């Protein structure tokens, strides 16, 4: 990653925990609820966001899932959070335990250096 690129995208690690209402649904009902109640709100109200979803419940009891979001800028991220808060995802299906927001290799950008903490073997 070159430190000369334009402003880096915002990355948010959304640490979430399933709530009883979500767990009471059958897996098919969960998929349907997510596809009809959450995803359309995100698609209608945001532009320039991407996500990946990680299951962690077999390793952690405090956080059952991590939803990683990348947004083209801070405004896109703000619109994403606003969209999610208007759906049952927020506080009905899941508890948002924490939001960790940052930019990849921000230190390298700040100091005009190569990102030494990003390692590939």
GROMACS .gro file of C-alpha atoms in nm, residues 9-16 34 42 49-56 65-71 80 89 104:
model
   28
    9UNK     CA    1  -1.129   0.462   0.351
   10UNK     CA    2  -1.282   0.434   0.695
   11UNK     CA    3  -1.276   0.085   0.843
   12UNK     CA    4  -1.510  -0.002   1.129
   13UNK     CA    5  -1.502  -0.318   1.333
   14UNK     CA    6  -1.855  -0.353   1.468
   15UNK     CA    7  -1.850  -0.591   1.762
   16UNK     CA    8  -2.199  -0.731   1.810
   34UNK     CA    9  -3.185  -0.977   0.740
   42UNK     CA   10  -2.841  -0.016   0.388
   49UNK     CA   11  -1.972   0.088   0.175
   50UNK     CA   12  -1.862  -0.275   0.178
   51UNK     CA   13  -1.874  -0.536   0.453
   52UNK     CA   14  -1.757  -0.876   0.570
   53UNK     CA   15  -1.922  -1.073   0.852
   54UNK     CA   16  -1.737  -1.300   1.095
   55UNK     CA   17  -1.890  -1.550   1.340
   56UNK     CA   18  -1.708  -1.552   1.673
   65UNK     CA   19  -2.003  -1.165   1.563
   66UNK     CA   20  -1.780  -0.902   1.408
   67UNK     CA   21  -1.912  -0.703   1.113
   68UNK     CA   22  -1.626  -0.528   0.934
   69UNK     CA   23  -1.727  -0.224   0.732
   70UNK     CA   24  -1.523  -0.022   0.485
   71UNK     CA   25  -1.659   0.313   0.378
   80UNK     CA   26  -2.446   0.349   0.724
   89UNK     CA   27  -3.074  -0.499   1.360
  104UNK     CA   28  -0.552   0.124   0.764
   0.00000   0.00000   0.00000
